[in-house]
Coordinates of C-alpha atoms and ligand atoms in Angstrom, one line a residue:
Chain N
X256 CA 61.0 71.6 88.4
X257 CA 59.7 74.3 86.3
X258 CA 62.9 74.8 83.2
X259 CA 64.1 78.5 83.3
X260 CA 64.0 80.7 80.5
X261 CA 67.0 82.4 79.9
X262 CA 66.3 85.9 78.6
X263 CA 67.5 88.5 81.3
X264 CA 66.1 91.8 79.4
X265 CA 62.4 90.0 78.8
X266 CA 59.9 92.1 80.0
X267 CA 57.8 89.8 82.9
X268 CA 62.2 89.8 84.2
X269 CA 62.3 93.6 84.1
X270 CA 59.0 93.8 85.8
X271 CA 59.2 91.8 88.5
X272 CA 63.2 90.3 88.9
X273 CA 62.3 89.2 92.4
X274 CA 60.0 86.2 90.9
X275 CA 62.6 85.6 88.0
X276 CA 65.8 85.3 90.2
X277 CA 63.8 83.7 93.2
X278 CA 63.1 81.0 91.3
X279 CA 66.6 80.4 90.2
X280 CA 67.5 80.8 93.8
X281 CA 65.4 77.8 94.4
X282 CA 65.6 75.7 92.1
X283 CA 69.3 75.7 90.5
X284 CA 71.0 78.4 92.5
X285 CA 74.0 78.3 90.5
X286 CA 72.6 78.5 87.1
X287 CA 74.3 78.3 83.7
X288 CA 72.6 81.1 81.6
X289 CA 73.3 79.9 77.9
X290 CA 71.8 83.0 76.3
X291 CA 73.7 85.2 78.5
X292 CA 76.9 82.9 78.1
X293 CA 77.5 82.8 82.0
X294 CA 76.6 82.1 86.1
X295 CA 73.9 83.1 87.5
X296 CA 75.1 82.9 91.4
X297 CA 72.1 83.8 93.7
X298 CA 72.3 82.6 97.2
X299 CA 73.1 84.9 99.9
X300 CA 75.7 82.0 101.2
X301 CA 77.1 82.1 97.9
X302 CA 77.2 85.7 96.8
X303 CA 78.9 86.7 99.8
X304 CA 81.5 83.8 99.3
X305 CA 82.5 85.3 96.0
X306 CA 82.3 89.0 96.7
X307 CA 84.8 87.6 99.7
X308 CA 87.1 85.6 97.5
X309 CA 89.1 88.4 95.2
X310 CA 91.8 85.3 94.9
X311 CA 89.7 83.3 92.8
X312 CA 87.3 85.8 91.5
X313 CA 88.4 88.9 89.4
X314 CA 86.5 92.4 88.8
X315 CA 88.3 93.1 85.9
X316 CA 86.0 94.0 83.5
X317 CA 88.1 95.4 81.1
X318 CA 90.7 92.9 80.4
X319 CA 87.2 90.5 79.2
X320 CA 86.6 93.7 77.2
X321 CA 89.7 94.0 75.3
X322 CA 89.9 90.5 74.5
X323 CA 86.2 91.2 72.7
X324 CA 87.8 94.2 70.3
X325 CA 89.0 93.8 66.9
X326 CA 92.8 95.5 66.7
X327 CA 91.8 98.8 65.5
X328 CA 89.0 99.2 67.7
X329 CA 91.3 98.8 70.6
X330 CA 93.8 101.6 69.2
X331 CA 90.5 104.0 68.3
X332 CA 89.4 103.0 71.4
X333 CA 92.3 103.5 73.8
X334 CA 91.5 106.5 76.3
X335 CA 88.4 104.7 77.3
X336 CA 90.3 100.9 77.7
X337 CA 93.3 103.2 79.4
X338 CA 90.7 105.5 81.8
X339 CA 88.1 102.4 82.7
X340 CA 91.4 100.1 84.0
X341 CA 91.4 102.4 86.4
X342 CA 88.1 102.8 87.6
X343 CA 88.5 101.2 91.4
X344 CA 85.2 99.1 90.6
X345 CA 86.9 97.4 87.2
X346 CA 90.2 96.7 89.1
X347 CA 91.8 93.9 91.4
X348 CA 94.3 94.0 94.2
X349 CA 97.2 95.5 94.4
X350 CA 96.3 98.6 92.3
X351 CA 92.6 98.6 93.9
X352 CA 94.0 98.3 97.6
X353 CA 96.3 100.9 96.9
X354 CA 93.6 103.5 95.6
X355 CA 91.1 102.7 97.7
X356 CA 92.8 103.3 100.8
X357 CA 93.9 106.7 99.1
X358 CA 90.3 107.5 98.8
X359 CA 89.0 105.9 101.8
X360 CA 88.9 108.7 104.1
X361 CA 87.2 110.9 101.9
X362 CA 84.2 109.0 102.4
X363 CA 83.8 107.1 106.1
X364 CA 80.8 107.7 107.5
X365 CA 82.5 110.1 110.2
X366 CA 83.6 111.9 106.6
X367 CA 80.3 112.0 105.3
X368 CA 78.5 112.9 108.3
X369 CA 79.3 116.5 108.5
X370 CA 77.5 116.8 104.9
X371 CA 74.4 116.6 107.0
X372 CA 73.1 119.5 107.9
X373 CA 73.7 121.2 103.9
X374 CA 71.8 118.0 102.5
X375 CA 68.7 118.5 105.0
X376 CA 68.6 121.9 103.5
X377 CA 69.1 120.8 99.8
X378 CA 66.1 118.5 100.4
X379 CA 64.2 121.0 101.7
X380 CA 64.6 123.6 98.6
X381 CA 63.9 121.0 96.2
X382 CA 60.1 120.3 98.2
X383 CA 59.9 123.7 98.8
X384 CA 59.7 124.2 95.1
X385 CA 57.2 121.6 94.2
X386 CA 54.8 121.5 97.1
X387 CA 52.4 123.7 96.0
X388 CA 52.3 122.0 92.6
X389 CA 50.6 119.2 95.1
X390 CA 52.0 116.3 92.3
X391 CA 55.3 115.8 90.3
X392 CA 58.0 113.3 88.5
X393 CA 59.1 112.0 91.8
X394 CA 62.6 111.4 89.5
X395 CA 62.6 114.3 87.5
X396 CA 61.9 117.0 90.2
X397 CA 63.3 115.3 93.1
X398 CA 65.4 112.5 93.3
X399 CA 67.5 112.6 90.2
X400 CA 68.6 116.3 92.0
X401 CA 69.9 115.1 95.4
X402 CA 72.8 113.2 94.3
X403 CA 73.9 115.4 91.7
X404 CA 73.7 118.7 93.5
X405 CA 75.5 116.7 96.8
X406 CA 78.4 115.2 94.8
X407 CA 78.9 117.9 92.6
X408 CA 79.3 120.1 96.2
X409 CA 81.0 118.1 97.9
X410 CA 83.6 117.7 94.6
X411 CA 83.6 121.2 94.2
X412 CA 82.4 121.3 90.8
X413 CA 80.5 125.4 90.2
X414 CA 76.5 124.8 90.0
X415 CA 76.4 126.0 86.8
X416 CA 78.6 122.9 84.9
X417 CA 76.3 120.3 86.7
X418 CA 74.0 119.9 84.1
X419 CA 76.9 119.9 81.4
X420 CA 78.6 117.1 83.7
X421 CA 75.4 114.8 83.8
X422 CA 75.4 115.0 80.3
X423 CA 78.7 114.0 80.0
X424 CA 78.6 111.1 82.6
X425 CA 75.1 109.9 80.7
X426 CA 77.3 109.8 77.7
X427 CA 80.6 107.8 79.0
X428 CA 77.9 105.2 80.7
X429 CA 77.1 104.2 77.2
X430 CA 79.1 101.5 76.9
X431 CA 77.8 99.2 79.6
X432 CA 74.1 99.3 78.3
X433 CA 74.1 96.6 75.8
X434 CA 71.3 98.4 73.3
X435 CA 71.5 96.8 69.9
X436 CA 70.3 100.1 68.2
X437 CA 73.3 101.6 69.3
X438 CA 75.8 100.5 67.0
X439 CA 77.8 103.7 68.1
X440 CA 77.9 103.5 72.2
X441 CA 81.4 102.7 72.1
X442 CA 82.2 106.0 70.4
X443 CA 79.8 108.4 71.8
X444 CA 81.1 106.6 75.5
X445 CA 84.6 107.5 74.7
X446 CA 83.7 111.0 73.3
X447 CA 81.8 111.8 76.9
X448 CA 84.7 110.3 78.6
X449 CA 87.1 112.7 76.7
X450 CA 84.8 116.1 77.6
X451 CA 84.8 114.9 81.5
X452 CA 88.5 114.3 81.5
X453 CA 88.9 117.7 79.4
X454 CA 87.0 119.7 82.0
X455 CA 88.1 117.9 85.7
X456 CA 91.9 118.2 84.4
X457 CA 92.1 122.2 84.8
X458 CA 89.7 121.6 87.8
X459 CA 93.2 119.3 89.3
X460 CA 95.6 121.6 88.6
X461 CA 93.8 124.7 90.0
X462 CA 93.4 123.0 93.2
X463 CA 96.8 122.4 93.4
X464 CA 97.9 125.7 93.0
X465 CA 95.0 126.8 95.0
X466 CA 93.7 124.5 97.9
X467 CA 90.2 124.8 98.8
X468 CA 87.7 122.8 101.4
X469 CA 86.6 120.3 99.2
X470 CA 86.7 116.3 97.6
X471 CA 89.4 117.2 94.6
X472 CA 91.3 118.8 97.0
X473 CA 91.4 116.1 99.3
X474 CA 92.5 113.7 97.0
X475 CA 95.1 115.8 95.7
X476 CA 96.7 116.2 99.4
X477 CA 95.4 112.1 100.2
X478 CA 98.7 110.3 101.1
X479 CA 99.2 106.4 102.3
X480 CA 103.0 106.2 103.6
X481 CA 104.4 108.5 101.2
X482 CA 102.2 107.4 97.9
X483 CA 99.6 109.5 96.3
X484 CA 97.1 109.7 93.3
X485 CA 99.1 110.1 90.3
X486 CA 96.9 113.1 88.0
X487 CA 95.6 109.9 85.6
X488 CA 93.8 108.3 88.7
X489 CA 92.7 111.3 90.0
X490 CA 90.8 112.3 86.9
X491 CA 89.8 108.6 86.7
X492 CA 88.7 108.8 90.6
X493 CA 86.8 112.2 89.2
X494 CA 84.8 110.6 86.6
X495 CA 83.9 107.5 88.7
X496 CA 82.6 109.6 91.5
X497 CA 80.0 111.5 89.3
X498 CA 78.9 108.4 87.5
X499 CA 78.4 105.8 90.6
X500 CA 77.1 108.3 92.9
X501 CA 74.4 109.5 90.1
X502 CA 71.6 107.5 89.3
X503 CA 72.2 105.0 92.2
X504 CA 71.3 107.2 94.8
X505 CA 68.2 108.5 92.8
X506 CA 67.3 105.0 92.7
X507 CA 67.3 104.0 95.9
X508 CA 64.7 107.1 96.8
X509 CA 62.2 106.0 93.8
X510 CA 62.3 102.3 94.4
X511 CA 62.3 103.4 98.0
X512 CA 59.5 105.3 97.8
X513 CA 57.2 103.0 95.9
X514 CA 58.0 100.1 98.4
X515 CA 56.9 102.2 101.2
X516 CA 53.4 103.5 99.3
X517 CA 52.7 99.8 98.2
X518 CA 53.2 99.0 101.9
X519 CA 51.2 102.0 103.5
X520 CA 51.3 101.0 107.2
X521 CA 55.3 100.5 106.7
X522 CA 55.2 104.3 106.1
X523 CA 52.3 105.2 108.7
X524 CA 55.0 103.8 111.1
X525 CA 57.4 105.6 109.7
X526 CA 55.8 108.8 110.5
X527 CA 54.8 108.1 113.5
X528 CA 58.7 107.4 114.6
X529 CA 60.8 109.6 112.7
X530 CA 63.5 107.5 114.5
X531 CA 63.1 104.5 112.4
X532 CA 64.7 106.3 109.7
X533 CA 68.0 103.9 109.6
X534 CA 66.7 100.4 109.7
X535 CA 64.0 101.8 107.4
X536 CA 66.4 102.8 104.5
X537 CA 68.4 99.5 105.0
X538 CA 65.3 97.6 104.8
X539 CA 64.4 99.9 101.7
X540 CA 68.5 99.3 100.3
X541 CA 67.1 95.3 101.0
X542 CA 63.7 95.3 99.5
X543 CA 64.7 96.8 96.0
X544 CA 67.9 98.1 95.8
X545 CA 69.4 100.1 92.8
X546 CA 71.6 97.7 91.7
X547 CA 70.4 94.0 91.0
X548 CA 73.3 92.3 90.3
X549 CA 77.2 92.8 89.5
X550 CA 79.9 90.6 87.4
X551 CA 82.7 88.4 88.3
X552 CA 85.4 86.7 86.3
X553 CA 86.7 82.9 87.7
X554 CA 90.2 83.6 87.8
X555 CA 90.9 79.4 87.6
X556 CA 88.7 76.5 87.3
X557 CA 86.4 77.1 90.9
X558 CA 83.5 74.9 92.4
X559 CA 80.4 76.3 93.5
X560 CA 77.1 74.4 94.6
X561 CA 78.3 71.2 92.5
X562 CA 79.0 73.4 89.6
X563 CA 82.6 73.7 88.0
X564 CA 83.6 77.1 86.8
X565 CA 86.3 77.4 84.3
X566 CA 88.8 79.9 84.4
X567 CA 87.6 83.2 82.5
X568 CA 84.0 82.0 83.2
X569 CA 81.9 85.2 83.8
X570 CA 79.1 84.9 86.8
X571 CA 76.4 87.3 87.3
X572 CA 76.5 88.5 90.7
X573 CA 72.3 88.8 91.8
X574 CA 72.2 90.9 94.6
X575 CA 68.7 91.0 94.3
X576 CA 68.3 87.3 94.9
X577 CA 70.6 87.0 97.7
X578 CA 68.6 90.0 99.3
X579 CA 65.6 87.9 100.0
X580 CA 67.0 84.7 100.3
X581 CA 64.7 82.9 103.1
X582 CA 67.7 81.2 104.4
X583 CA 69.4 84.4 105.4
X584 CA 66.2 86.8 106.2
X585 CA 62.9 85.7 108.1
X586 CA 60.0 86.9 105.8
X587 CA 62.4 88.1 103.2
X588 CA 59.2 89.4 101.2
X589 CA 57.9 91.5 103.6
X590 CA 59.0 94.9 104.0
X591 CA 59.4 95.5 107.7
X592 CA 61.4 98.5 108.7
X593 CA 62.3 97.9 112.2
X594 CA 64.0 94.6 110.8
X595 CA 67.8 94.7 112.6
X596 CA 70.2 93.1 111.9
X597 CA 69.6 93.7 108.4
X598 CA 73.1 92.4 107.1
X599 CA 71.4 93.1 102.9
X600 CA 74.0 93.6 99.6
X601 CA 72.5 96.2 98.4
X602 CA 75.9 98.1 98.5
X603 CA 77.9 94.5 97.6
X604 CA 80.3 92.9 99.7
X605 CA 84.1 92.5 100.5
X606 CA 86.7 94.2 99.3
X607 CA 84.4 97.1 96.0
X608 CA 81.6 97.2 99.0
X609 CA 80.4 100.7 97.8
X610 CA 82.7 103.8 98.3
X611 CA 79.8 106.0 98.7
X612 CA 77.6 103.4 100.5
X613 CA 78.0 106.3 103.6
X614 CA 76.6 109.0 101.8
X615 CA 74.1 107.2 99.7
X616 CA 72.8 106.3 103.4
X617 CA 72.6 110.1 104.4
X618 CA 70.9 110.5 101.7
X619 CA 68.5 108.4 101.8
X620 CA 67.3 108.9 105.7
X621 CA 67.5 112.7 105.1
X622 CA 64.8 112.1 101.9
X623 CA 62.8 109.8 103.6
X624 CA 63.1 111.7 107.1
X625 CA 61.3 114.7 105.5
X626 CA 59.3 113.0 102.8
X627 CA 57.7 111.5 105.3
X628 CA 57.1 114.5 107.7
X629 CA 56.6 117.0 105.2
X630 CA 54.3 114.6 102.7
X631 CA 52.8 112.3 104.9
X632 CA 50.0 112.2 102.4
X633 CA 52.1 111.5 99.4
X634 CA 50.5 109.0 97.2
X635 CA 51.3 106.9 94.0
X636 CA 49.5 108.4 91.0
X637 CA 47.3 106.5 89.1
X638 CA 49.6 105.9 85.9
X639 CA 51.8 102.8 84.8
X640 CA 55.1 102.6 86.1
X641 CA 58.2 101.1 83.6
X642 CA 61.7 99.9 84.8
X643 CA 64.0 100.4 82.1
X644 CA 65.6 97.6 80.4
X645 CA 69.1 96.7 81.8
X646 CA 70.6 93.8 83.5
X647 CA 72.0 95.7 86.6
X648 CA 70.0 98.9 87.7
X649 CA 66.8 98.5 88.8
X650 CA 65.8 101.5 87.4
X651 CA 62.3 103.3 86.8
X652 CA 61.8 105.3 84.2
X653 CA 59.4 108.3 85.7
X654 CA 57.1 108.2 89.2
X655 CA 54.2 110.3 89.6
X656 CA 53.0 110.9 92.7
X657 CA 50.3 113.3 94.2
X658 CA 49.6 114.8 98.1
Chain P
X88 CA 101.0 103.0 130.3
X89 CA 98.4 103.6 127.6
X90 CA 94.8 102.3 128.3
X91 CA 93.6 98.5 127.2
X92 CA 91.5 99.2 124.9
X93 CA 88.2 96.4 124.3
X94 CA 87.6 96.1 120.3
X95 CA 84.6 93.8 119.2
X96 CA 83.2 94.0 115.5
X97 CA 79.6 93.3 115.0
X98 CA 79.7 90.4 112.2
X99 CA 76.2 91.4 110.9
X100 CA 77.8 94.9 110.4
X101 CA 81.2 93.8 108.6
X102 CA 81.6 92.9 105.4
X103 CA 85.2 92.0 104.7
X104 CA 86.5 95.1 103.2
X105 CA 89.5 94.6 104.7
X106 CA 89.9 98.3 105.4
X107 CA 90.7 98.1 108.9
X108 CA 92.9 95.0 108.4
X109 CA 95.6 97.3 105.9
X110 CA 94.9 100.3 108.5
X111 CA 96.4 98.0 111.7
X112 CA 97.0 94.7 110.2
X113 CA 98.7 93.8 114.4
X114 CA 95.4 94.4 115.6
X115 CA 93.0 92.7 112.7
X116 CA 93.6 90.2 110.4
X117 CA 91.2 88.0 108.3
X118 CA 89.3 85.1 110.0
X119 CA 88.2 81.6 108.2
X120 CA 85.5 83.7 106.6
X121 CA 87.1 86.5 105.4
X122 CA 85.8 88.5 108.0
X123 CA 87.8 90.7 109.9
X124 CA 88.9 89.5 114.2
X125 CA 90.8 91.1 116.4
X126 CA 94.1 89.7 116.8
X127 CA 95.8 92.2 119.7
X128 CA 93.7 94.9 121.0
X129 CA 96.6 96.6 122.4
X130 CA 98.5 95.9 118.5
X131 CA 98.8 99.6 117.7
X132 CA 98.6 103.3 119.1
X133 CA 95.0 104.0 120.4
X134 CA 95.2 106.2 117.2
X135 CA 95.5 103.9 114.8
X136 CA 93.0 101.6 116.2
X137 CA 90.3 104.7 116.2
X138 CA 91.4 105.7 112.7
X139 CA 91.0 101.8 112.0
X140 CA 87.5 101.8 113.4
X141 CA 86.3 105.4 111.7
X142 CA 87.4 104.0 108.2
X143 CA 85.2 100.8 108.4
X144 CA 82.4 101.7 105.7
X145 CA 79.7 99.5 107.9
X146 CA 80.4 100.8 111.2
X147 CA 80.8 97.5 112.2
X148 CA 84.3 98.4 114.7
X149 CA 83.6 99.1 118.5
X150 CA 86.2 100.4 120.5
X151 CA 86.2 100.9 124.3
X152 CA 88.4 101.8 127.2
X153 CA 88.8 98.1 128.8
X154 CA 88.9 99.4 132.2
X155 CA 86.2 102.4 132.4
X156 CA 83.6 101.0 129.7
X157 CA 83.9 104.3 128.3
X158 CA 82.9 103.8 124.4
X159 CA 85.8 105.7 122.0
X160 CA 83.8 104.4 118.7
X161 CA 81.3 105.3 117.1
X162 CA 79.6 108.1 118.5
X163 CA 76.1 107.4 119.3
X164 CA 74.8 109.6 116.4
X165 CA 76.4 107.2 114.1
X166 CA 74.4 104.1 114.4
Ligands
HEM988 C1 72.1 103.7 97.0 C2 73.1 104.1 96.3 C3 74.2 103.2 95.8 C4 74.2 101.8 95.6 C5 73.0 100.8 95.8 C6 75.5 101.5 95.2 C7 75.9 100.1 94.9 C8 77.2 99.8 94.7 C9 77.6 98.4 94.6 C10 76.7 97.2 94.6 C11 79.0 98.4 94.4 C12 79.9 97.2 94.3 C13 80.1 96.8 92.8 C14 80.9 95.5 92.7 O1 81.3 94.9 93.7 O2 81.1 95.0 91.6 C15 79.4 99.8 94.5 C16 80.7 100.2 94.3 C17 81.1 101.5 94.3 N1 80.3 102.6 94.5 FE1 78.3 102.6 94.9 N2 76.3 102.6 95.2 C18 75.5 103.6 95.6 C19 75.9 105.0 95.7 C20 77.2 105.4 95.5 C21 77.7 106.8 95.6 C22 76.8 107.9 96.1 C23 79.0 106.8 95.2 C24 80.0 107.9 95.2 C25 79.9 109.1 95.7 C26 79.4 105.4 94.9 C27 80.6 105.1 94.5 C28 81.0 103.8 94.3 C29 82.4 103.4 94.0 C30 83.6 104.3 93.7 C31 82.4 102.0 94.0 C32 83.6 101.1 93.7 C33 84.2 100.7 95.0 C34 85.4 99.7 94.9 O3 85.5 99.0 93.8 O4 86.2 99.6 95.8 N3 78.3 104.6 95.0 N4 78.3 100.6 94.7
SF4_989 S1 86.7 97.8 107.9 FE1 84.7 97.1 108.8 S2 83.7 96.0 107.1 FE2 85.9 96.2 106.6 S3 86.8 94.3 107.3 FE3 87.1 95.8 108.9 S4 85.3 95.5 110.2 FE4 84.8 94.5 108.3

């Protein structure tokens, strides 16, 4: 047995987490990480047991995070401690069950699947704008558009704000990128929070006076026997929905999209049989998904795999890991995308399995479905491709490609 | 009489969200895996049982008409 090293951000881990976390998977699949001052939990077996178990195992991030703050940081610091409890990924049963049945509806994939048709034709503006160009940021011009135009749409939020927003939501997302050069991110998070709260509140209240056929509105008008969104969660609901349906999304076409270039008769096939479109972006979702990994808090002293947790302990959650563990999925390295059932965590598990998880999925077979007809010739250009450096996204910094 | 309606999840498909468990918790409830079984087809109104089965995030819910086969959930263009 080869001893692990411990750094999560080093760069050979960035590169290539597949042969970092594999190996932990292996070897000591719940792992103590003394640098990182937690578990590493990376069997699919396990993963899925604690995404399953809210009893023992807590989302709460911020409760961890207020226990971290001096006393006047947690006054100073109180609209984003008071705004982030109620984010529905940072919160546990009852509150969580209670909002996320509000918002439930909003986004089933019966919901979602009338989007459709407008996010065919988004996609095909945003090619029809570059194709002559015959190369581009695959990020920059492409996929980092999609989510934003269809969430800020489907929200109701005017085109001409979106950019503001994203600059906003880029802000508030400060604070969960640990950066030692940053010695501010607490600050400038809370100041972004402030200017997306500032501009979604009048956004509420006209839609109240003034109901339209869109998202705000219905969560104004969602009701669960006789309960609704007080105006607090609904401008926390607001601000969580353009941060998690953001750069996630965009993710999952880049990563996507380089998987199926490094794996050229994968993408042969899928031109061949534009039908193979679902199991293809599952497979994709499975392969190298967006998000690597999530947290968890032991709620009381809990055994996993021989190991004994103590109650606050915090455990890193690697999706990635459990996404190609060989005890779960035959040929978990290969990319195969006729591979069904494909039962990946790419959107987590149990009770925070992604909100958007129905329109991410749209979004993706719609990219790939005319990527791959209108760009069969698409190709990875010749220039070095850099993840950037965080524990959860999996997350490319630019993708140039050529046709 | 209402129809018998046939509900069978597809446990590659479910996660344990627990959705449709709140939505009709006489029809669903948690198994030993925290997965979601069918406890009484016939628990609810066919229209909470569809409304159980559209909320499911995975598609994971089937629904059927026992007696004719005819499928109520999901539409084909859905899977
Ligand atoms: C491919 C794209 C996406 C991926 C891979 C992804 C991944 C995830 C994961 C892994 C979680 C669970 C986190 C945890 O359990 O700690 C989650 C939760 C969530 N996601 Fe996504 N997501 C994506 C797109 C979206 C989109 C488009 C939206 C919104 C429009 C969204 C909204 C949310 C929300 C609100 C939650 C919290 C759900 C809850 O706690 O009940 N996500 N997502
Ligand atoms: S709603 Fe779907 S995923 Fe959630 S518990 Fe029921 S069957 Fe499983």
């Amino acid at each position: 047995m080869t001893t692990i090293q411990d750094d999560l951000l080093a760069p050979e881990v960035i590169a290539d987490p597949y042969t970092y976390f594999g190996q932990i998977r292996e070897e000591d699949p719940v792992h103590w990480n003394s640098r990182w001052n937690g578990w590493l939990v990376t069997r699919y077996e396990d993963v899925v047991g604690v995404l399953r178990d809210h009893d023992h195992f807590s989302s709460d991030r911020m409760a961890s995070f207020v226990l971290e703050l001096r006393p006047e940081d947690r006054d100073r610091l109180s609209l984003l401690i008071s705004y982030f409890s109620k984010w529905l990924v940072f919160t546990d049963p009852p509150y969580h069950t209670r909002v996320r049945m509000l918002l439930n509806k909003a986004f089933t994939p019966t919901s979602v699947e009338r989007l459709r048709p407008r996010v065919r034709e988004i996609i095909q503006e945003l090619l029809s704008q570059v194709e002559h160009k015959r190369h581009m940021e695959f990020i920059r011009e492409f996929a980092f558009h999609l989510p934003v135009i269809v969430i800020s749409e489907y929200m109701g939020v005017p085109p001409e704000d979106r950019e503001q927003i994203k600059e906003w939501s880029d802000e508030t997302s400060r604070i969960f990128f640990i950066r030692a050069d940053e010695p501010d991110r607490r600050e400038r998070s809370q100041r972004g929070l402030q200017h997306l709260l500032d501009y979604f509140e009048p956004l509420i209240h006209d839609r109240r006076r003034h109901p339209r056929d869109d998202l705000i509105t219905a969560l104004i008008q969602a009701e669960e026997r006789g309960d609704l969104l007080s105006d607090e969660e609904l401008l926390a609901t607001c601000t969580v929905l353009i941060f998690a349906g953001h750069e996630t999304t965009t993710n999952l076409l880049a990563n996507g999209l380089v998987a199926l270039m490094e794996h050229h008769d994968q993408w042969d096939l899928l031109h061949e049989n534009p039908s193979l479109v679902r199991p293809a972006v599952e497979e994709l979702l499975r392969y190298d998904g967006p998000v690597k990994a999530t947290f968890r808090w032991a709620k009381q002293d809990v055994e996993l795999q021989g190991k004994t947790m103590r109650e606050g302990d915090r455990l890193l959650i690697v999706l990635a890991a459990a996404n190609r563990d060989p005890r779960k999925f035959s040929n978990p390295e290969d990319l195969d995308i006729t591979r069904n059932p494909n039962p990946h965590v790419a959107f987590g598990h149990g009770i925070h399995v992604c909100l958007g998880a129905p329109l991410a999925r749209l979004e993706g077979q719609e990219a790939f479905l005319a990527l791959s007809q209108r760009l069969p010739n698409i190709r990875l250009a010749d220039k070095p491709r850099e993840y950037h450096r965080t524990i959860v996204a999996r997350a490319l910094k630019e993708l140039w490609v050529e046709w | 009489m209402p129809r018998r309606l046939r509900i069978t999840i597809d446990y590659n498909r479910c996660v344990g969200s627990g959705i449709c468990i709140l939505t009709a918790p006489n029809v669903f409830r948690y198994n030993d895996q925290r997965q979601s079984e069918v406890i009484d087809p016939d628990g609810a109104p066919e229209g909470v049982v569809l409304e159980a089965a559209q909320g499911c995030p995975q598609v994971a819910i089937t629904v059927e008409d026992a007696d004719s086969n005819e499928r109520l959930f999901p539409p084909a263009d859905l899977l």
